[in-house]
Every structure is written in C-alpha cells, then in structure tokens.
C-alpha cells in the first residue's frame, strides 16, 4: 500500500434533518477524483483506506456515512434519531458531497456494504461515475442477510446457537435480525450493550473462521463505535436496506457505460461468490477477479488485486 498520508482538506457536510457527515480529501488536490464508500453499514472510514490511492494521481475522498465515525449526531447515543438514515438518503448524501466538492465525475470504490451503496449510487447517477472498483461484493438482498445471520450457522452451530439465544423473543430463526434491531433501540443502556456484544461476537465468529480473518475485527473496536455499528447494521438489515429484493442485480444494465472491476474471495464465508458472479453476468463492462486464497476481509493477494485495479488506466472521458 502507499505510505500513510494525512488529509489536505476536510469538513462537515450538512445533509438535512440536523445530520452532518464528515468528509476528507487527500492526495493530489487536482488529481483524478476517487470516492471511498466504507462498509458496515456504520463502520466509518479509516486511515488505511487513504493508502489505497497513489497520492500523485488521485484526489481521494473519504467520508463517514450518517451517524457513524466522525459524523454527527452519533448512533451510539440513544437519543440520536436514525429515521433518516436509509439507503436512498445515503445515495443523496454522496451526490450532495460531489456537488459540494465541485467534482464532475469520480471513480467509486466500495467494499462489503460499501459495494451495495456504491452500486445504488452508480445506478442512480451513472453519468457521475467514471469507474467502479468493488470488493467483497454484496447487494444486501434478503437471501444474503439470511445467509449471514442464519444459513452460515450450519458451519458454526455452537456459535450461532449462542447468537440466537441472546434474543429469545425473536419470531423464529428468521426474526433474529429484527429482534436485535429492536434491542438496539431499548431505553436501557445495558440491554443495548449486551445486544451489541452478542452481535459482534457472531460477526467475529464468521470472520475468524475465514482465511486471514481477524477474530476480533468487531469485538476489538471501541465500545462507542461498536454500539453505532450494530445499531446501524441491525436497522439496515432488518429493512433489507430499503431496496427491492434483487433490484441492484436487475438494474445492472444501468451500468452499461461504466467500466467496473469486481474483486471477491473464493473462500468468502460471509458473502459467497454467487452474488459477484451474478452481477458480472448482468454487467458486461465489468470484470470479475476471484482471489483463491481470500475470505471476506481480504488477504495480501486481494490487496495486490485491488491496488492493481486502482492503479490501472484512468477511465476515458465520457462523450458529452
């Protein structure tokens, strides 16, 4: 990766309803614009993501999605209203940020949930995207959510049983995510904290069994960040991200003028390869690179593939 770098510009963008999103820019101030769309939902951007971009070439823009990271108000606070934190509003936030920064078109890079949001943005504003580079591809279909929070339990039955037993009020095994979402809105802090702990232990159980997986990827985060992550995650997944089932795959033809690179680990236990494979078949201008030794959280081989994609040729100017 490129050496550590600090932003040369940053700010807070008013996005409506009292919500403000943190953004930063690093690299070449007049370079090729590139946007990083972080995962989670609710993870926030990190200094490591700055290092994906050649600072001599790119003007890299990172931002924290609503109510997480350095954006305000923060979802860890029980009083923070998340009713406006939806996928359509996040898409609108990205477009608002583009206009605020005076960018005509930009490369958009997203991983995991970030790939879902990047696809939703590109399909809504295709003339504003020069390229898409997506890793750990997801579309947040209900079947994908059900796999991660129920189906994969076939491989981890003991850990899944603990995850399930933490919400005995759930309406069957299919209602587990909704039950966690309800607990994250409970007025008692102890209830919210216990739910966040159980949720992140399950996420770590899945990630920790992947190649190169960090068994404390979620539980090792500061408590405030974990609370925000789980509160936002459960809200999005309980509502299938406010996306019609399969819509991002069905609308892939809207990406016909956008070149794309899809990078996915063969051993991804969280998000099986099928989704990336289906997306590539529906989007002829995309290329799918399957990384044989990687899971969802990546590997040195996946890093090399991602850096090669970002260091590739700039997109040709789009005809007027």
Short mmCIF file of N, CA, C and O in Angstrom, two decimals, residues 77-193:
data_model
loop_
_atom_site.label_atom_id
_atom_site.label_comp_id
_atom_site.label_asym_id
_atom_site.label_seq_id
_atom_site.Cartn_x
_atom_site.Cartn_y
_atom_site.Cartn_z
N UNK A 77 -25.34 7.26 20.69
CA UNK A 77 -26.21 7.97 21.63
C UNK A 77 -27.65 7.54 21.40
O UNK A 77 -28.17 7.66 20.28
N UNK A 78 -28.30 7.04 22.45
CA UNK A 78 -29.67 6.54 22.31
C UNK A 78 -30.63 7.61 21.82
O UNK A 78 -31.65 7.30 21.19
N UNK A 79 -30.33 8.86 22.07
CA UNK A 79 -31.21 9.95 21.67
C UNK A 79 -31.11 10.30 20.20
O UNK A 79 -31.93 11.07 19.67
N UNK A 80 -30.11 9.74 19.49
CA UNK A 80 -29.93 10.07 18.08
C UNK A 80 -31.01 9.40 17.24
O UNK A 80 -31.19 8.19 17.27
N UNK A 81 -31.73 10.20 16.49
CA UNK A 81 -32.81 9.72 15.63
C UNK A 81 -32.22 9.19 14.33
O UNK A 81 -31.55 9.93 13.59
N UNK A 82 -32.45 7.92 14.04
CA UNK A 82 -31.91 7.31 12.83
C UNK A 82 -32.95 7.19 11.71
O UNK A 82 -32.68 6.55 10.69
N UNK A 83 -34.09 7.80 11.88
CA UNK A 83 -35.17 7.60 10.91
C UNK A 83 -34.79 8.04 9.50
O UNK A 83 -35.33 7.52 8.51
N UNK A 84 -33.89 9.01 9.39
CA UNK A 84 -33.47 9.47 8.06
C UNK A 84 -32.27 8.71 7.53
O UNK A 84 -31.80 8.99 6.42
N UNK A 85 -31.76 7.78 8.30
CA UNK A 85 -30.58 7.02 7.88
C UNK A 85 -31.05 5.81 7.06
O UNK A 85 -31.27 4.72 7.58
N UNK A 86 -31.20 6.02 5.76
CA UNK A 86 -31.68 5.00 4.83
C UNK A 86 -30.80 5.01 3.59
O UNK A 86 -30.09 5.99 3.31
N UNK A 87 -30.88 3.94 2.81
CA UNK A 87 -30.07 3.87 1.60
C UNK A 87 -30.37 5.01 0.63
O UNK A 87 -29.44 5.64 0.12
N UNK A 88 -31.64 5.32 0.33
CA UNK A 88 -31.88 6.46 -0.58
C UNK A 88 -31.27 7.76 -0.08
O UNK A 88 -30.73 8.54 -0.88
N UNK A 89 -31.29 7.99 1.22
CA UNK A 89 -30.69 9.22 1.74
C UNK A 89 -29.18 9.19 1.68
O UNK A 89 -28.54 10.23 1.45
N UNK A 90 -28.56 8.01 1.87
CA UNK A 90 -27.11 7.92 1.73
C UNK A 90 -26.69 8.17 0.28
O UNK A 90 -25.66 8.82 0.02
N UNK A 91 -27.48 7.66 -0.66
CA UNK A 91 -27.20 7.95 -2.08
C UNK A 91 -27.26 9.45 -2.32
O UNK A 91 -26.40 10.03 -2.99
N UNK A 92 -28.28 10.10 -1.76
CA UNK A 92 -28.41 11.55 -1.91
C UNK A 92 -27.25 12.28 -1.25
O UNK A 92 -26.77 13.31 -1.75
N UNK A 93 -26.76 11.74 -0.12
CA UNK A 93 -25.62 12.37 0.57
C UNK A 93 -24.37 12.34 -0.31
O UNK A 93 -23.60 13.32 -0.34
N UNK A 94 -24.14 11.22 -0.99
CA UNK A 94 -22.97 11.11 -1.85
C UNK A 94 -23.05 12.14 -2.97
O UNK A 94 -22.07 12.83 -3.29
N UNK A 95 -24.22 12.26 -3.58
CA UNK A 95 -24.38 13.23 -4.65
C UNK A 95 -24.22 14.66 -4.13
O UNK A 95 -23.62 15.52 -4.80
N UNK A 96 -24.73 14.90 -2.94
CA UNK A 96 -24.56 16.23 -2.33
C UNK A 96 -23.08 16.53 -2.08
O UNK A 96 -22.62 17.65 -2.29
N UNK A 97 -22.34 15.52 -1.66
CA UNK A 97 -20.90 15.70 -1.43
C UNK A 97 -20.17 15.98 -2.74
O UNK A 97 -19.28 16.84 -2.79
N UNK A 98 -20.53 15.27 -3.79
CA UNK A 98 -19.90 15.50 -5.10
C UNK A 98 -20.09 16.96 -5.54
O UNK A 98 -19.14 17.63 -5.97
N UNK A 99 -21.31 17.44 -5.42
CA UNK A 99 -21.61 18.81 -5.82
C UNK A 99 -20.84 19.80 -4.93
O UNK A 99 -20.27 20.78 -5.41
N UNK A 100 -20.82 19.52 -3.62
CA UNK A 100 -20.13 20.40 -2.67
C UNK A 100 -18.65 20.54 -3.01
O UNK A 100 -18.07 21.63 -2.88
N UNK A 101 -18.03 19.45 -3.48
CA UNK A 101 -16.60 19.46 -3.77
C UNK A 101 -16.30 19.88 -5.21
O UNK A 101 -15.13 19.94 -5.60
N UNK A 102 -17.32 20.15 -6.00
CA UNK A 102 -17.12 20.60 -7.36
C UNK A 102 -16.55 19.54 -8.28
O UNK A 102 -15.78 19.85 -9.20
N UNK A 103 -16.92 18.29 -8.05
CA UNK A 103 -16.41 17.16 -8.85
C UNK A 103 -17.45 16.81 -9.92
O UNK A 103 -18.64 16.70 -9.62
N UNK A 104 -17.00 16.64 -11.15
CA UNK A 104 -17.91 16.27 -12.23
C UNK A 104 -18.19 14.76 -12.23
O UNK A 104 -19.35 14.33 -12.22
N UNK A 105 -17.11 13.96 -12.25
CA UNK A 105 -17.25 12.50 -12.23
C UNK A 105 -16.12 11.95 -11.38
O UNK A 105 -15.05 12.53 -11.30
N UNK A 106 -16.39 10.80 -10.76
CA UNK A 106 -15.35 10.22 -9.92
C UNK A 106 -15.38 8.70 -9.98
O UNK A 106 -16.40 8.08 -10.27
N UNK A 107 -14.21 8.12 -9.74
CA UNK A 107 -14.12 6.68 -9.51
C UNK A 107 -14.75 6.41 -8.15
O UNK A 107 -14.52 7.15 -7.20
N UNK A 108 -15.54 5.34 -8.05
CA UNK A 108 -16.17 4.98 -6.78
C UNK A 108 -15.69 3.59 -6.38
O UNK A 108 -15.83 2.63 -7.14
N UNK A 109 -15.11 3.52 -5.18
CA UNK A 109 -14.62 2.25 -4.63
C UNK A 109 -15.38 1.92 -3.36
O UNK A 109 -15.50 2.75 -2.45
N UNK A 110 -15.91 0.70 -3.28
CA UNK A 110 -16.61 0.26 -2.08
C UNK A 110 -16.36 -1.20 -1.82
O UNK A 110 -16.11 -1.99 -2.75
N UNK A 111 -16.39 -1.58 -0.54
CA UNK A 111 -16.22 -2.97 -0.16
C UNK A 111 -17.31 -3.41 0.79
O UNK A 111 -17.77 -2.62 1.63
N UNK A 112 -17.76 -4.66 0.65
CA UNK A 112 -18.80 -5.22 1.51
C UNK A 112 -20.07 -4.36 1.39
O UNK A 112 -20.55 -4.15 0.27
N UNK A 113 -20.63 -3.87 2.52
CA UNK A 113 -21.79 -2.98 2.40
C UNK A 113 -21.47 -1.80 1.48
O UNK A 113 -22.34 -1.31 0.74
N UNK A 114 -20.24 -1.35 1.48
CA UNK A 114 -19.86 -0.24 0.61
C UNK A 114 -20.08 -0.56 -0.85
O UNK A 114 -20.33 0.36 -1.65
N UNK A 115 -19.98 -1.82 -1.25
CA UNK A 115 -20.24 -2.17 -2.64
C UNK A 115 -21.74 -2.05 -2.95
O UNK A 115 -22.11 -1.63 -4.04
N UNK A 116 -22.60 -2.40 -1.98
CA UNK A 116 -24.03 -2.20 -2.17
C UNK A 116 -24.35 -0.73 -2.39
O UNK A 116 -25.06 -0.35 -3.33
N UNK A 117 -23.84 0.12 -1.50
CA UNK A 117 -24.13 1.55 -1.59
C UNK A 117 -23.52 2.15 -2.85
O UNK A 117 -24.14 3.01 -3.51
N UNK A 118 -22.33 1.72 -3.23
CA UNK A 118 -21.70 2.21 -4.45
C UNK A 118 -22.53 1.85 -5.68
O UNK A 118 -22.71 2.66 -6.60
N UNK A 119 -23.07 0.63 -5.71
CA UNK A 119 -23.92 0.21 -6.82
C UNK A 119 -25.21 1.03 -6.86
O UNK A 119 -25.65 1.46 -7.93
N UNK A 120 -25.81 1.23 -5.69
CA UNK A 120 -27.04 2.03 -5.64
C UNK A 120 -26.80 3.44 -6.14
O UNK A 120 -27.62 4.02 -6.87
N UNK A 121 -25.66 4.03 -5.75
CA UNK A 121 -25.33 5.38 -6.21
C UNK A 121 -25.10 5.40 -7.71
O UNK A 121 -25.62 6.26 -8.44
N UNK A 122 -24.29 4.46 -8.22
CA UNK A 122 -23.96 4.44 -9.64
C UNK A 122 -25.19 4.23 -10.50
O UNK A 122 -25.30 4.82 -11.60
N UNK A 123 -26.13 3.42 -10.04
CA UNK A 123 -27.35 3.20 -10.81
C UNK A 123 -28.26 4.42 -10.79
O UNK A 123 -29.01 4.66 -11.73
N UNK A 124 -28.18 5.20 -9.73
CA UNK A 124 -28.99 6.42 -9.64
C UNK A 124 -28.35 7.59 -10.39
O UNK A 124 -29.05 8.46 -10.90
N UNK A 125 -27.00 7.61 -10.45
CA UNK A 125 -26.27 8.73 -11.06
C UNK A 125 -25.17 8.21 -11.97
O UNK A 125 -23.98 8.49 -11.76
N UNK A 126 -25.52 7.45 -13.00
CA UNK A 126 -24.49 6.79 -13.82
C UNK A 126 -23.57 7.78 -14.54
O UNK A 126 -22.40 7.45 -14.80
N UNK A 127 -24.03 8.96 -14.87
CA UNK A 127 -23.19 9.92 -15.58
C UNK A 127 -22.14 10.55 -14.67
O UNK A 127 -21.26 11.27 -15.14
N UNK A 128 -22.24 10.28 -13.37
CA UNK A 128 -21.29 10.87 -12.42
C UNK A 128 -20.21 9.89 -11.98
O UNK A 128 -19.38 10.23 -11.15
N UNK A 129 -20.21 8.69 -12.55
CA UNK A 129 -19.26 7.65 -12.14
C UNK A 129 -18.37 7.29 -13.32
O UNK A 129 -18.87 6.89 -14.38
N UNK A 130 -17.07 7.44 -13.15
CA UNK A 130 -16.13 7.10 -14.22
C UNK A 130 -15.76 5.63 -14.21
O UNK A 130 -15.61 5.01 -15.27
N UNK A 131 -15.61 5.06 -13.02
CA UNK A 131 -15.30 3.64 -12.87
C UNK A 131 -15.85 3.17 -11.53
O UNK A 131 -16.01 3.97 -10.60
N UNK A 132 -16.09 1.87 -11.42
CA UNK A 132 -16.43 1.24 -10.15
C UNK A 132 -15.39 0.16 -9.85
O UNK A 132 -15.06 -0.65 -10.72
N UNK A 133 -14.88 0.16 -8.63
CA UNK A 133 -13.97 -0.88 -8.16
C UNK A 133 -14.56 -1.41 -6.86
O UNK A 133 -14.58 -0.70 -5.85
N UNK A 134 -15.06 -2.65 -6.88
CA UNK A 134 -15.80 -3.19 -5.75
C UNK A 134 -15.13 -4.46 -5.23
O UNK A 134 -14.70 -5.31 -6.01
N UNK A 135 -15.07 -4.59 -3.91
CA UNK A 135 -14.50 -5.78 -3.26
C UNK A 135 -15.54 -6.40 -2.35
O UNK A 135 -16.38 -5.69 -1.78
N UNK A 136 -15.43 -7.71 -2.13
CA UNK A 136 -16.36 -8.38 -1.22
C UNK A 136 -17.79 -8.02 -1.58
O UNK A 136 -18.54 -7.49 -0.76
N UNK A 137 -18.17 -8.30 -2.81
CA UNK A 137 -19.38 -7.74 -3.41
C UNK A 137 -20.64 -8.24 -2.71
O UNK A 137 -20.85 -9.45 -2.53
N UNK A 138 -21.49 -7.28 -2.34
CA UNK A 138 -22.81 -7.60 -1.77
C UNK A 138 -23.85 -6.72 -2.44
O UNK A 138 -23.53 -5.64 -2.94
N UNK A 139 -25.10 -7.18 -2.41
CA UNK A 139 -26.23 -6.35 -2.85
C UNK A 139 -27.30 -6.25 -1.76
O UNK A 139 -28.34 -5.67 -1.98
N UNK A 140 -27.03 -6.83 -0.59
CA UNK A 140 -27.91 -6.75 0.58
C UNK A 140 -29.32 -7.24 0.27
O UNK A 140 -30.32 -6.68 0.73
N UNK A 141 -29.40 -8.29 -0.55
CA UNK A 141 -30.69 -8.97 -0.72
C UNK A 141 -31.04 -9.68 0.59
O UNK A 141 -30.17 -10.01 1.39
N UNK A 142 -32.32 -9.95 0.77
CA UNK A 142 -32.75 -10.67 1.98
C UNK A 142 -32.09 -12.04 2.05
O UNK A 142 -31.77 -12.52 3.14
N UNK A 143 -31.88 -12.68 0.93
CA UNK A 143 -31.23 -14.00 0.95
C UNK A 143 -29.79 -13.90 1.42
O UNK A 143 -29.28 -14.82 2.07
N UNK A 144 -29.11 -12.78 1.11
CA UNK A 144 -27.75 -12.58 1.59
C UNK A 144 -27.73 -12.33 3.09
O UNK A 144 -26.86 -12.84 3.81
N UNK A 145 -28.69 -11.55 3.58
CA UNK A 145 -28.79 -11.28 5.01
C UNK A 145 -29.12 -12.57 5.75
O UNK A 145 -28.53 -12.88 6.81
N UNK A 146 -30.05 -13.34 5.21
CA UNK A 146 -30.43 -14.60 5.86
C UNK A 146 -29.25 -15.57 5.91
O UNK A 146 -29.09 -16.30 6.89
N UNK A 147 -28.44 -15.57 4.87
CA UNK A 147 -27.27 -16.45 4.89
C UNK A 147 -26.32 -16.07 6.02
O UNK A 147 -25.88 -16.92 6.81
N UNK A 148 -26.00 -14.76 6.13
CA UNK A 148 -25.00 -14.32 7.10
C UNK A 148 -25.47 -14.51 8.53
O UNK A 148 -24.67 -14.83 9.42
N UNK A 149 -26.75 -14.33 8.80
CA UNK A 149 -27.24 -14.37 10.17
C UNK A 149 -28.09 -15.60 10.48
O UNK A 149 -28.72 -15.65 11.53
N UNK A 150 -28.08 -16.58 9.57
CA UNK A 150 -28.74 -17.85 9.86
C UNK A 150 -28.10 -19.00 9.11
O UNK A 150 -27.64 -19.97 9.71
N UNK A 151 -28.01 -18.89 7.79
CA UNK A 151 -27.53 -20.01 6.97
C UNK A 151 -26.13 -20.47 7.30
O UNK A 151 -25.87 -21.67 7.39
N UNK A 152 -25.22 -19.51 7.50
CA UNK A 152 -23.83 -19.88 7.76
C UNK A 152 -23.67 -20.56 9.11
O UNK A 152 -22.65 -21.19 9.39
N UNK A 153 -24.73 -20.51 9.93
CA UNK A 153 -24.71 -21.22 11.20
C UNK A 153 -24.55 -22.72 11.05
O UNK A 153 -24.19 -23.41 12.01
N UNK A 154 -24.80 -23.24 9.85
CA UNK A 154 -24.56 -24.67 9.61
C UNK A 154 -23.10 -25.03 9.79
O UNK A 154 -22.76 -26.17 10.12
N UNK A 155 -22.22 -24.06 9.54
CA UNK A 155 -20.79 -24.29 9.72
C UNK A 155 -20.33 -23.98 11.14
O UNK A 155 -19.30 -24.47 11.58
N UNK A 156 -21.11 -23.16 11.85
CA UNK A 156 -20.75 -22.73 13.20
C UNK A 156 -21.95 -22.89 14.12
O UNK A 156 -22.47 -21.92 14.68
N UNK A 157 -22.42 -24.12 14.32
CA UNK A 157 -23.67 -24.31 15.06
C UNK A 157 -23.61 -23.85 16.51
O UNK A 157 -24.59 -23.29 17.03
N UNK A 158 -22.50 -24.06 17.18
CA UNK A 158 -22.40 -23.67 18.58
C UNK A 158 -22.44 -22.15 18.72
O UNK A 158 -23.17 -21.60 19.55
N UNK A 159 -21.66 -21.48 17.88
CA UNK A 159 -21.63 -20.01 17.95
C UNK A 159 -22.97 -19.42 17.54
O UNK A 159 -23.43 -18.43 18.13
N UNK A 160 -23.62 -20.02 16.53
CA UNK A 160 -24.91 -19.47 16.10
C UNK A 160 -25.96 -19.68 17.18
O UNK A 160 -26.82 -18.81 17.40
N UNK A 161 -25.91 -20.80 17.87
CA UNK A 161 -26.89 -21.04 18.94
C UNK A 161 -26.76 -19.97 20.03
O UNK A 161 -27.78 -19.47 20.54
N UNK A 162 -25.54 -19.58 20.38
CA UNK A 162 -25.37 -18.51 21.37
C UNK A 162 -25.92 -17.19 20.83
O UNK A 162 -26.55 -16.43 21.57
N UNK A 163 -25.69 -16.93 19.57
CA UNK A 163 -26.21 -15.72 18.92
C UNK A 163 -27.74 -15.73 18.96
O UNK A 163 -28.37 -14.71 19.28
N UNK A 164 -28.33 -16.85 18.68
CA UNK A 164 -29.79 -16.98 18.66
C UNK A 164 -30.38 -16.86 20.05
O UNK A 164 -31.42 -16.21 20.27
N UNK A 165 -29.74 -17.48 21.04
CA UNK A 165 -30.28 -17.50 22.40
C UNK A 165 -30.22 -16.12 23.07
O UNK A 165 -30.93 -15.88 24.05
N UNK A 166 -29.44 -15.22 22.54
CA UNK A 166 -29.36 -13.87 23.11
C UNK A 166 -30.61 -13.06 22.83
O UNK A 166 -30.83 -12.02 23.48
N UNK A 167 -31.46 -13.52 21.90
CA UNK A 167 -32.73 -12.83 21.61
C UNK A 167 -33.86 -13.87 21.59
O UNK A 167 -34.43 -14.18 20.55
N UNK A 168 -34.20 -14.42 22.76
CA UNK A 168 -35.23 -15.47 22.80
C UNK A 168 -36.60 -15.00 22.31
O UNK A 168 -37.45 -15.82 21.95
N UNK A 169 -36.81 -13.69 22.29
CA UNK A 169 -38.10 -13.16 21.85
C UNK A 169 -38.25 -13.15 20.33
O UNK A 169 -39.34 -12.83 19.81
N UNK A 170 -37.20 -13.48 19.58
CA UNK A 170 -37.26 -13.42 18.11
C UNK A 170 -38.37 -14.32 17.58
O UNK A 170 -38.60 -15.43 18.09
N UNK A 171 -39.03 -13.84 16.54
CA UNK A 171 -40.12 -14.60 15.92
C UNK A 171 -39.53 -15.66 15.00
O UNK A 171 -39.43 -15.49 13.79
N UNK A 172 -39.11 -16.79 15.59
CA UNK A 172 -38.47 -17.84 14.83
C UNK A 172 -37.05 -17.45 14.46
O UNK A 172 -36.59 -16.33 14.70
N UNK A 173 -36.33 -18.38 13.84
CA UNK A 173 -34.95 -18.11 13.46
C UNK A 173 -34.86 -17.00 12.43
O UNK A 173 -33.86 -16.28 12.37
N UNK A 174 -35.92 -16.83 11.63
CA UNK A 174 -35.91 -15.79 10.61
C UNK A 174 -36.03 -14.39 11.21
O UNK A 174 -35.73 -13.40 10.54
N UNK A 175 -36.47 -14.29 12.47
CA UNK A 175 -36.67 -12.99 13.08
C UNK A 175 -35.53 -12.50 13.94
O UNK A 175 -35.68 -11.51 14.67
N UNK A 176 -34.39 -13.16 13.86
CA UNK A 176 -33.26 -12.82 14.74
C UNK A 176 -32.77 -11.40 14.50
O UNK A 176 -32.55 -10.62 15.44
N UNK A 177 -32.58 -11.01 13.24
CA UNK A 177 -32.05 -9.68 12.94
C UNK A 177 -33.00 -8.60 13.44
O UNK A 177 -32.57 -7.61 14.05
N UNK A 178 -34.29 -8.78 13.21
CA UNK A 178 -35.28 -7.80 13.68
C UNK A 178 -35.27 -7.70 15.20
O UNK A 178 -35.43 -6.60 15.76
N UNK A 179 -35.08 -8.82 15.88
CA UNK A 179 -35.05 -8.80 17.34
C UNK A 179 -33.82 -8.02 17.85
O UNK A 179 -33.93 -7.25 18.81
N UNK A 180 -32.69 -8.20 17.20
CA UNK A 180 -31.51 -7.42 17.58
C UNK A 180 -31.73 -5.93 17.30
O UNK A 180 -31.32 -5.07 18.09
N UNK A 181 -32.37 -5.62 16.18
CA UNK A 181 -32.64 -4.22 15.86
C UNK A 181 -33.51 -3.58 16.94
O UNK A 181 -33.28 -2.43 17.35
N UNK A 182 -34.51 -4.32 17.42
CA UNK A 182 -35.38 -3.80 18.47
C UNK A 182 -34.60 -3.59 19.77
O UNK A 182 -34.80 -2.59 20.48
N UNK A 183 -33.71 -4.52 20.09
CA UNK A 183 -32.92 -4.37 21.32
C UNK A 183 -31.98 -3.17 21.26
O UNK A 183 -31.72 -2.53 22.29
N UNK A 184 -31.50 -2.85 20.06
CA UNK A 184 -30.60 -1.71 19.94
C UNK A 184 -31.33 -0.38 20.08
O UNK A 184 -30.70 0.68 20.16
N UNK A 185 -32.67 -0.42 20.15
CA UNK A 185 -33.46 0.79 20.40
C UNK A 185 -34.04 0.78 21.82
O UNK A 185 -34.83 1.65 22.18
N UNK A 186 -33.63 -0.18 22.64
CA UNK A 186 -34.16 -0.30 24.01
C UNK A 186 -33.70 0.89 24.85
O UNK A 186 -32.57 1.38 24.71
N UNK A 187 -34.56 1.39 25.75
CA UNK A 187 -34.17 2.56 26.56
C UNK A 187 -33.04 2.29 27.55
O UNK A 187 -32.37 3.22 27.99
N UNK A 188 -32.82 1.01 27.92
CA UNK A 188 -31.78 0.70 28.90
C UNK A 188 -30.44 0.43 28.20
O UNK A 188 -30.34 -0.42 27.32
N UNK A 189 -29.42 1.16 28.64
CA UNK A 189 -28.09 1.03 28.03
C UNK A 189 -27.56 -0.40 28.14
O UNK A 189 -26.92 -0.90 27.21
N UNK A 190 -27.82 -1.06 29.26
CA UNK A 190 -27.30 -2.42 29.46
C UNK A 190 -27.85 -3.39 28.43
O UNK A 190 -27.14 -4.30 27.97
N UNK A 191 -29.11 -3.21 28.04
CA UNK A 191 -29.73 -4.08 27.03
C UNK A 191 -29.07 -3.84 25.68
O UNK A 191 -28.74 -4.79 24.96
N UNK A 192 -28.86 -2.58 25.33
CA UNK A 192 -28.23 -2.26 24.05
C UNK A 192 -26.79 -2.79 24.01
O UNK A 192 -26.36 -3.36 23.00
N UNK A 193 -26.07 -2.63 25.10
CA UNK A 193 -24.68 -3.08 25.13
C UNK A 193 -24.56 -4.60 25.03
O UNK A 193 -23.70 -5.13 24.33
#
